[in-house]
Amino acid sequence: MSAVPSSQPQAYLAVTNVEVIYDHVILVLRGVSLQVREESIVALLGANGAGKTTTLKAISNLLRAERGDVTKGQITFKGERIDQLNPSELVKRGICQVMEGRHCFQHLTVEENLLTGAYTRGGANLRDDLDSVYSYFPRLKERRKSQAGYTSGGEQQMTVIGRALMARPQMILLDEPSMGLAPQLVQEIFEIVKDLNQKEKVSILLAEQNT
């Protein structure tokens, strides 16, 4: 597994010598270090099973739900330690994770899925934020009243990225966005990710096995 950063002026996220253990006995990560600079895209590359998803979950503090713990090292965001915070506190600080596997609320419409992303912010300016998401994902505007579980894989991937944007993140942890998608859709989604980075100034840590 390797991290490939792009050069930008100011570091946002730093993972330093992190070790992760599951069930108190299974060592999954050891000595993992990386940095994500402000307004940059960093690609975390590696084969299936290399520990990419575990690294992202360590940053977003989702490990405890799977009986995992960060047992060594530290994780900081904008100079402050975050490895002891809960996931909702991280979202309020500006870090959102988009999980692999396109985890939509399948019984809700596309637009209802997007609105759940703004839950921690309250109800301010939701229409403006929806319009912004639809400007990046015009297909979602066409399907906004459709039940998410009946949309295509590409549309579901767009929905979960759009849902993260509704939280107005400063950083997105994006896990395997190309998984199970046709090459043309993969290219489209990566172009949108690039636009989000450049236009919205969102820093992105992207885990991928498709180099």
PDB file of C-alpha atoms in Angstrom:
ATOM      1  CA  MET A   1       0.000   0.000   0.000  1.00  0.00           C
ATOM      2  CA  SER A   2       1.410   3.411  -0.910  1.00  0.00           C
ATOM      3  CA  ALA A   3       0.294   7.033  -0.637  1.00  0.00           C
ATOM      4  CA  VAL A   4       0.800   9.291  -3.645  1.00  0.00           C
ATOM      5  CA  PRO A   5       0.323  12.960  -2.674  1.00  0.00           C
ATOM      6  CA  SER A   6       0.011  15.998  -4.872  1.00  0.00           C
ATOM      7  CA  SER A   7       1.991  19.072  -3.828  1.00  0.00           C
ATOM      8  CA  GLN A   8      -0.019  21.773  -2.025  1.00  0.00           C
ATOM      9  CA  PRO A   9       0.952  24.399   0.531  1.00  0.00           C
ATOM     10  CA  GLN A  10      -0.588  23.421   3.883  1.00  0.00           C
ATOM     11  CA  ALA A  11      -1.109  20.052   5.594  1.00  0.00           C
ATOM     12  CA  TYR A  12      -4.612  19.267   6.832  1.00  0.00           C
ATOM     13  CA  LEU A  13      -4.489  15.625   7.847  1.00  0.00           C
ATOM     14  CA  ALA A  14      -1.540  13.707   9.313  1.00  0.00           C
ATOM     15  CA  VAL A  15      -1.536   9.990  10.114  1.00  0.00           C
ATOM     16  CA  THR A  16       1.603   9.108  12.074  1.00  0.00           C
ATOM     17  CA  ASN A  17       2.827   5.554  12.768  1.00  0.00           C
ATOM     18  CA  VAL A  18      -0.691   4.215  13.268  1.00  0.00           C
ATOM     19  CA  GLU A  19      -1.308   0.642  14.392  1.00  0.00           C
ATOM     20  CA  VAL A  20      -4.756  -0.970  14.261  1.00  0.00           C
ATOM     21  CA  ILE A  21      -5.771  -4.143  16.098  1.00  0.00           C
ATOM     22  CA  TYR A  22      -9.103  -5.977  15.810  1.00  0.00           C
ATOM     23  CA  ASP A  23     -10.596  -7.990  18.674  1.00  0.00           C
ATOM     24  CA  HIS A  24      -7.543  -7.070  20.806  1.00  0.00           C
ATOM     25  CA  VAL A  25      -5.376  -9.661  19.028  1.00  0.00           C
ATOM     26  CA  ILE A  26      -5.458  -9.313  15.204  1.00  0.00           C
ATOM     27  CA  LEU A  27      -2.870  -6.829  13.912  1.00  0.00           C
ATOM     28  CA  VAL A  28      -4.247  -5.249  10.720  1.00  0.00           C
ATOM     29  CA  LEU A  29      -2.116  -2.109  10.267  1.00  0.00           C
ATOM     30  CA  ARG A  30       1.340  -1.288  11.572  1.00  0.00           C
ATOM     31  CA  GLY A  31       3.406   1.860  11.150  1.00  0.00           C
ATOM     32  CA  VAL A  32       1.100   3.598   8.656  1.00  0.00           C
ATOM     33  CA  SER A  33       1.949   7.256   8.035  1.00  0.00           C
ATOM     34  CA  LEU A  34       0.627   9.711   5.446  1.00  0.00           C
ATOM     35  CA  GLN A  35      -0.220  13.371   4.996  1.00  0.00           C
ATOM     36  CA  VAL A  36      -2.939  15.145   3.072  1.00  0.00           C
ATOM     37  CA  ARG A  37      -2.227  18.782   2.331  1.00  0.00           C
ATOM     38  CA  GLU A  38      -4.862  21.476   2.151  1.00  0.00           C
ATOM     39  CA  GLU A  39      -6.885  21.458  -1.090  1.00  0.00           C
ATOM     40  CA  SER A  40      -5.009  18.415  -2.408  1.00  0.00           C
ATOM     41  CA  ILE A  41      -5.958  14.955  -3.653  1.00  0.00           C
ATOM     42  CA  VAL A  42      -3.978  12.056  -2.187  1.00  0.00           C
ATOM     43  CA  ALA A  43      -4.371   8.557  -3.612  1.00  0.00           C
ATOM     44  CA  LEU A  44      -3.902   5.626  -1.241  1.00  0.00           C
ATOM     45  CA  LEU A  45      -3.081   2.767  -3.592  1.00  0.00           C
ATOM     46  CA  GLY A  46      -2.946  -0.961  -2.876  1.00  0.00           C
ATOM     47  CA  ALA A  47      -4.349  -4.370  -3.653  1.00  0.00           C
ATOM     48  CA  ASN A  48      -7.522  -5.728  -2.106  1.00  0.00           C
ATOM     49  CA  GLY A  49      -6.785  -6.542   1.547  1.00  0.00           C
ATOM     50  CA  ALA A  50      -3.791  -4.203   1.829  1.00  0.00           C
ATOM     51  CA  GLY A  51      -5.461  -2.113   4.547  1.00  0.00           C
ATOM     52  CA  LYS A  52      -6.762   0.893   2.611  1.00  0.00           C
ATOM     53  CA  THR A  53     -10.300   0.743   4.012  1.00  0.00           C
ATOM     54  CA  THR A  54      -9.002   0.140   7.534  1.00  0.00           C
ATOM     55  CA  THR A  55      -6.815   3.237   7.206  1.00  0.00           C
ATOM     56  CA  LEU A  56      -9.799   5.374   6.212  1.00  0.00           C
ATOM     57  CA  LYS A  57     -11.931   3.938   9.016  1.00  0.00           C
ATOM     58  CA  ALA A  58      -9.134   4.670  11.485  1.00  0.00           C
ATOM     59  CA  ILE A  59      -9.233   8.323  10.391  1.00  0.00           C
ATOM     60  CA  SER A  60     -13.048   8.570  10.530  1.00  0.00           C
ATOM     61  CA  ASN A  61     -13.226   6.596  13.807  1.00  0.00           C
ATOM     62  CA  LEU A  62     -15.529   3.907  12.440  1.00  0.00           C
ATOM     63  CA  LEU A  63     -13.327   1.058  13.667  1.00  0.00           C
ATOM     64  CA  ARG A  64     -14.978   0.688  17.054  1.00  0.00           C
ATOM     65  CA  ALA A  65     -18.207  -0.465  15.426  1.00  0.00           C
ATOM     66  CA  GLU A  66     -16.185  -3.403  14.047  1.00  0.00           C
ATOM     67  CA  ARG A  67     -14.261  -4.163  17.289  1.00  0.00           C
ATOM     68  CA  GLY A  68     -11.174  -2.387  15.992  1.00  0.00           C
ATOM     69  CA  ASP A  69      -8.921   0.123  17.775  1.00  0.00           C
ATOM     70  CA  VAL A  70      -6.053   2.454  16.974  1.00  0.00           C
ATOM     71  CA  THR A  71      -3.523   1.170  19.525  1.00  0.00           C
ATOM     72  CA  LYS A  72      -0.432   3.198  18.543  1.00  0.00           C
ATOM     73  CA  GLY A  73       0.352   6.433  16.750  1.00  0.00           C
ATOM     74  CA  GLN A  74      -1.868   9.448  16.293  1.00  0.00           C
ATOM     75  CA  ILE A  75      -4.115  11.168  13.755  1.00  0.00           C
ATOM     76  CA  THR A  76      -4.385  14.950  13.545  1.00  0.00           C
ATOM     77  CA  PHE A  77      -6.577  17.273  11.495  1.00  0.00           C
ATOM     78  CA  LYS A  78      -5.560  20.936  11.201  1.00  0.00           C
ATOM     79  CA  GLY A  79      -3.073  20.377  14.019  1.00  0.00           C
ATOM     80  CA  GLU A  80      -5.522  18.825  16.512  1.00  0.00           C
ATOM     81  CA  ARG A  81      -5.740  15.166  17.476  1.00  0.00           C
ATOM     82  CA  ILE A  82      -8.937  13.510  16.278  1.00  0.00           C
ATOM     83  CA  ASP A  83      -8.368   9.802  16.928  1.00  0.00           C
ATOM     84  CA  GLN A  84     -10.383   9.919  20.162  1.00  0.00           C
ATOM     85  CA  LEU A  85     -13.402  11.748  18.711  1.00  0.00           C
ATOM     86  CA  ASN A  86     -16.600  10.028  17.655  1.00  0.00           C
ATOM     87  CA  PRO A  87     -17.659  10.005  13.985  1.00  0.00           C
ATOM     88  CA  SER A  88     -20.385  12.649  14.378  1.00  0.00           C
ATOM     89  CA  GLU A  89     -17.889  15.064  15.937  1.00  0.00           C
ATOM     90  CA  LEU A  90     -15.580  14.509  12.971  1.00  0.00           C
ATOM     91  CA  VAL A  91     -18.370  15.355  10.529  1.00  0.00           C
ATOM     92  CA  LYS A  92     -18.968  18.618  12.390  1.00  0.00           C
ATOM     93  CA  ARG A  93     -15.242  19.365  12.101  1.00  0.00           C
ATOM     94  CA  GLY A  94     -15.403  18.867   8.351  1.00  0.00           C
ATOM     95  CA  ILE A  95     -14.359  15.240   7.656  1.00  0.00           C
ATOM     96  CA  CYS A  96     -16.784  12.957   5.798  1.00  0.00           C
ATOM     97  CA  GLN A  97     -16.195   9.389   4.633  1.00  0.00           C
ATOM     98  CA  VAL A  98     -17.845   7.902   1.560  1.00  0.00           C
ATOM     99  CA  MET A  99     -17.854   4.167   2.204  1.00  0.00           C
ATOM    100  CA  GLU A 100     -17.103   1.557  -0.423  1.00  0.00           C
ATOM    101  CA  GLY A 101     -20.108  -0.321  -1.746  1.00  0.00           C
ATOM    102  CA  ARG A 102     -22.404   2.678  -2.363  1.00  0.00           C
ATOM    103  CA  HIS A 103     -24.298   2.633   0.949  1.00  0.00           C
ATOM    104  CA  CYS A 104     -27.489   4.529   0.108  1.00  0.00           C
ATOM    105  CA  PHE A 105     -30.676   4.494   2.147  1.00  0.00           C
ATOM    106  CA  GLN A 106     -32.338   2.373  -0.503  1.00  0.00           C
ATOM    107  CA  HIS A 107     -35.940   2.977   0.599  1.00  0.00           C
ATOM    108  CA  LEU A 108     -35.503   6.779   0.421  1.00  0.00           C
ATOM    109  CA  THR A 109     -35.514   8.856  -2.737  1.00  0.00           C
ATOM    110  CA  VAL A 110     -32.282  10.218  -4.168  1.00  0.00           C
ATOM    111  CA  GLU A 111     -33.114  13.696  -2.865  1.00  0.00           C
ATOM    112  CA  GLU A 112     -34.016  12.388   0.589  1.00  0.00           C
ATOM    113  CA  ASN A 113     -30.636  10.614   0.666  1.00  0.00           C
ATOM    114  CA  LEU A 114     -28.904  13.885  -0.164  1.00  0.00           C
ATOM    115  CA  LEU A 115     -30.786  15.744   2.552  1.00  0.00           C
ATOM    116  CA  THR A 116     -29.632  13.279   5.222  1.00  0.00           C
ATOM    117  CA  GLY A 117     -26.099  14.535   4.573  1.00  0.00           C
ATOM    118  CA  ALA A 118     -27.050  17.951   5.955  1.00  0.00           C
ATOM    119  CA  TYR A 119     -28.469  16.541   9.206  1.00  0.00           C
ATOM    120  CA  THR A 120     -25.658  17.848  11.430  1.00  0.00           C
ATOM    121  CA  ARG A 121     -26.013  21.353   9.952  1.00  0.00           C
ATOM    122  CA  GLY A 122     -29.692  21.925  10.528  1.00  0.00           C
ATOM    123  CA  GLY A 123     -31.953  23.368   7.842  1.00  0.00           C
ATOM    124  CA  ALA A 124     -30.059  26.430   6.607  1.00  0.00           C
ATOM    125  CA  ASN A 125     -29.577  26.942   2.851  1.00  0.00           C
ATOM    126  CA  LEU A 126     -30.538  23.384   1.947  1.00  0.00           C
ATOM    127  CA  ARG A 127     -31.977  24.368  -1.428  1.00  0.00           C
ATOM    128  CA  ASP A 128     -28.775  26.162  -2.407  1.00  0.00           C
ATOM    129  CA  ASP A 129     -26.726  23.141  -1.387  1.00  0.00           C
ATOM    130  CA  LEU A 130     -29.004  20.775  -3.316  1.00  0.00           C
ATOM    131  CA  ASP A 131     -28.683  22.962  -6.393  1.00  0.00           C
ATOM    132  CA  SER A 132     -24.901  22.868  -6.012  1.00  0.00           C
ATOM    133  CA  VAL A 133     -24.900  19.057  -5.821  1.00  0.00           C
ATOM    134  CA  TYR A 134     -27.189  18.853  -8.849  1.00  0.00           C
ATOM    135  CA  SER A 135     -24.829  21.119 -10.785  1.00  0.00           C
ATOM    136  CA  TYR A 136     -22.081  18.509 -10.326  1.00  0.00           C
ATOM    137  CA  PHE A 137     -24.411  15.545 -10.794  1.00  0.00           C
ATOM    138  CA  PRO A 138     -27.140  16.535 -13.308  1.00  0.00           C
ATOM    139  CA  ARG A 139     -28.252  12.907 -13.489  1.00  0.00           C
ATOM    140  CA  LEU A 140     -29.248  13.029  -9.832  1.00  0.00           C
ATOM    141  CA  LYS A 141     -31.539  15.972 -10.512  1.00  0.00           C
ATOM    142  CA  GLU A 142     -33.302  13.881 -13.158  1.00  0.00           C
ATOM    143  CA  ARG A 143     -33.641  10.972 -10.704  1.00  0.00           C
ATOM    144  CA  ARG A 144     -34.237  13.006  -7.534  1.00  0.00           C
ATOM    145  CA  LYS A 145     -37.706  11.539  -6.903  1.00  0.00           C
ATOM    146  CA  SER A 146     -36.646   7.950  -7.673  1.00  0.00           C
ATOM    147  CA  GLN A 147     -36.137   5.433  -4.891  1.00  0.00           C
ATOM    148  CA  ALA A 148     -32.363   5.147  -4.469  1.00  0.00           C
ATOM    149  CA  GLY A 149     -32.413   1.354  -4.339  1.00  0.00           C
ATOM    150  CA  TYR A 150     -33.734   1.257  -7.903  1.00  0.00           C
ATOM    151  CA  THR A 151     -31.116   3.546  -9.429  1.00  0.00           C
ATOM    152  CA  SER A 152     -27.979   2.332 -11.220  1.00  0.00           C
ATOM    153  CA  GLY A 153     -24.653   1.670  -9.514  1.00  0.00           C
ATOM    154  CA  GLY A 154     -23.194   4.844 -10.971  1.00  0.00           C
ATOM    155  CA  GLU A 155     -26.151   6.908  -9.790  1.00  0.00           C
ATOM    156  CA  GLN A 156     -25.862   5.431  -6.311  1.00  0.00           C
ATOM    157  CA  GLN A 157     -22.157   6.319  -6.221  1.00  0.00           C
ATOM    158  CA  MET A 158     -23.027   9.869  -7.247  1.00  0.00           C
ATOM    159  CA  THR A 159     -25.700   9.938  -4.530  1.00  0.00           C
ATOM    160  CA  VAL A 160     -23.314   8.989  -1.712  1.00  0.00           C
ATOM    161  CA  ILE A 161     -20.727  11.539  -2.865  1.00  0.00           C
ATOM    162  CA  GLY A 162     -23.451  14.176  -3.138  1.00  0.00           C
ATOM    163  CA  ARG A 163     -24.708  13.255   0.341  1.00  0.00           C
ATOM    164  CA  ALA A 164     -21.210  13.889   1.723  1.00  0.00           C
ATOM    165  CA  LEU A 165     -21.103  17.278  -0.028  1.00  0.00           C
ATOM    166  CA  MET A 166     -24.321  18.288   1.720  1.00  0.00           C
ATOM    167  CA  ALA A 167     -22.369  18.318   4.995  1.00  0.00           C
ATOM    168  CA  ARG A 168     -20.096  21.019   3.508  1.00  0.00           C
ATOM    169  CA  PRO A 169     -16.931  19.020   4.226  1.00  0.00           C
ATOM    170  CA  GLN A 170     -13.400  20.331   4.221  1.00  0.00           C
ATOM    171  CA  MET A 171     -12.120  16.809   3.573  1.00  0.00           C
ATOM    172  CA  ILE A 172     -13.688  13.727   1.989  1.00  0.00           C
ATOM    173  CA  LEU A 173     -12.398  10.189   2.560  1.00  0.00           C
ATOM    174  CA  LEU A 174     -13.425   8.377  -0.624  1.00  0.00           C
ATOM    175  CA  ASP A 175     -13.206   4.574  -0.533  1.00  0.00           C
ATOM    176  CA  GLU A 176     -13.032   2.594  -3.817  1.00  0.00           C
ATOM    177  CA  PRO A 177     -15.360   4.821  -5.886  1.00  0.00           C
ATOM    178  CA  SER A 178     -14.637   2.798  -9.050  1.00  0.00           C
ATOM    179  CA  MET A 179     -15.718  -0.546  -7.593  1.00  0.00           C
ATOM    180  CA  GLY A 180     -18.130  -2.377  -9.900  1.00  0.00           C
ATOM    181  CA  LEU A 181     -18.580   0.518 -12.322  1.00  0.00           C
ATOM    182  CA  ALA A 182     -18.053   0.658 -16.083  1.00  0.00           C
ATOM    183  CA  PRO A 183     -14.870   2.474 -17.173  1.00  0.00           C
ATOM    184  CA  GLN A 184     -16.837   5.363 -18.692  1.00  0.00           C
ATOM    185  CA  LEU A 185     -18.663   5.968 -15.410  1.00  0.00           C
ATOM    186  CA  VAL A 186     -15.416   5.720 -13.464  1.00  0.00           C
ATOM    187  CA  GLN A 187     -13.899   8.413 -15.670  1.00  0.00           C
ATOM    188  CA  GLU A 188     -16.963  10.615 -15.204  1.00  0.00           C
ATOM    189  CA  ILE A 189     -16.905  10.285 -11.424  1.00  0.00           C
ATOM    190  CA  PHE A 190     -13.170  10.990 -11.185  1.00  0.00           C
ATOM    191  CA  GLU A 191     -13.603  14.110 -13.321  1.00  0.00           C
ATOM    192  CA  ILE A 192     -16.290  15.283 -10.897  1.00  0.00           C
ATOM    193  CA  VAL A 193     -14.012  14.540  -7.921  1.00  0.00           C
ATOM    194  CA  LYS A 194     -11.304  16.648  -9.591  1.00  0.00           C
ATOM    195  CA  ASP A 195     -13.792  19.497 -10.101  1.00  0.00           C
ATOM    196  CA  LEU A 196     -14.880  19.330  -6.444  1.00  0.00           C
ATOM    197  CA  ASN A 197     -11.262  19.591  -5.364  1.00  0.00           C
ATOM    198  CA  GLN A 198     -10.514  22.533  -7.636  1.00  0.00           C
ATOM    199  CA  LYS A 199     -13.779  24.496  -7.392  1.00  0.00           C
ATOM    200  CA  GLU A 200     -14.976  23.717  -3.855  1.00  0.00           C
ATOM    201  CA  LYS A 201     -11.447  23.471  -2.371  1.00  0.00           C
ATOM    202  CA  VAL A 202     -12.274  20.129  -0.744  1.00  0.00           C
ATOM    203  CA  SER A 203      -9.250  18.028   0.243  1.00  0.00           C
ATOM    204  CA  ILE A 204      -9.656  14.394  -0.756  1.00  0.00           C
ATOM    205  CA  LEU A 205      -8.065  11.149   0.443  1.00  0.00           C
ATOM    206  CA  LEU A 206      -8.915   8.536  -2.166  1.00  0.00           C
ATOM    207  CA  ALA A 207      -8.418   4.785  -1.576  1.00  0.00           C
ATOM    208  CA  GLU A 208      -8.201   2.765  -4.786  1.00  0.00           C
ATOM    209  CA  GLN A 209      -6.848  -0.523  -6.146  1.00  0.00           C
ATOM    210  CA  ASN A 210      -7.498   0.550  -9.735  1.00  0.00           C
ATOM    211  CA  THR A 211      -4.237   2.432 -10.378  1.00  0.00           C
TER     212      THR A 211
END
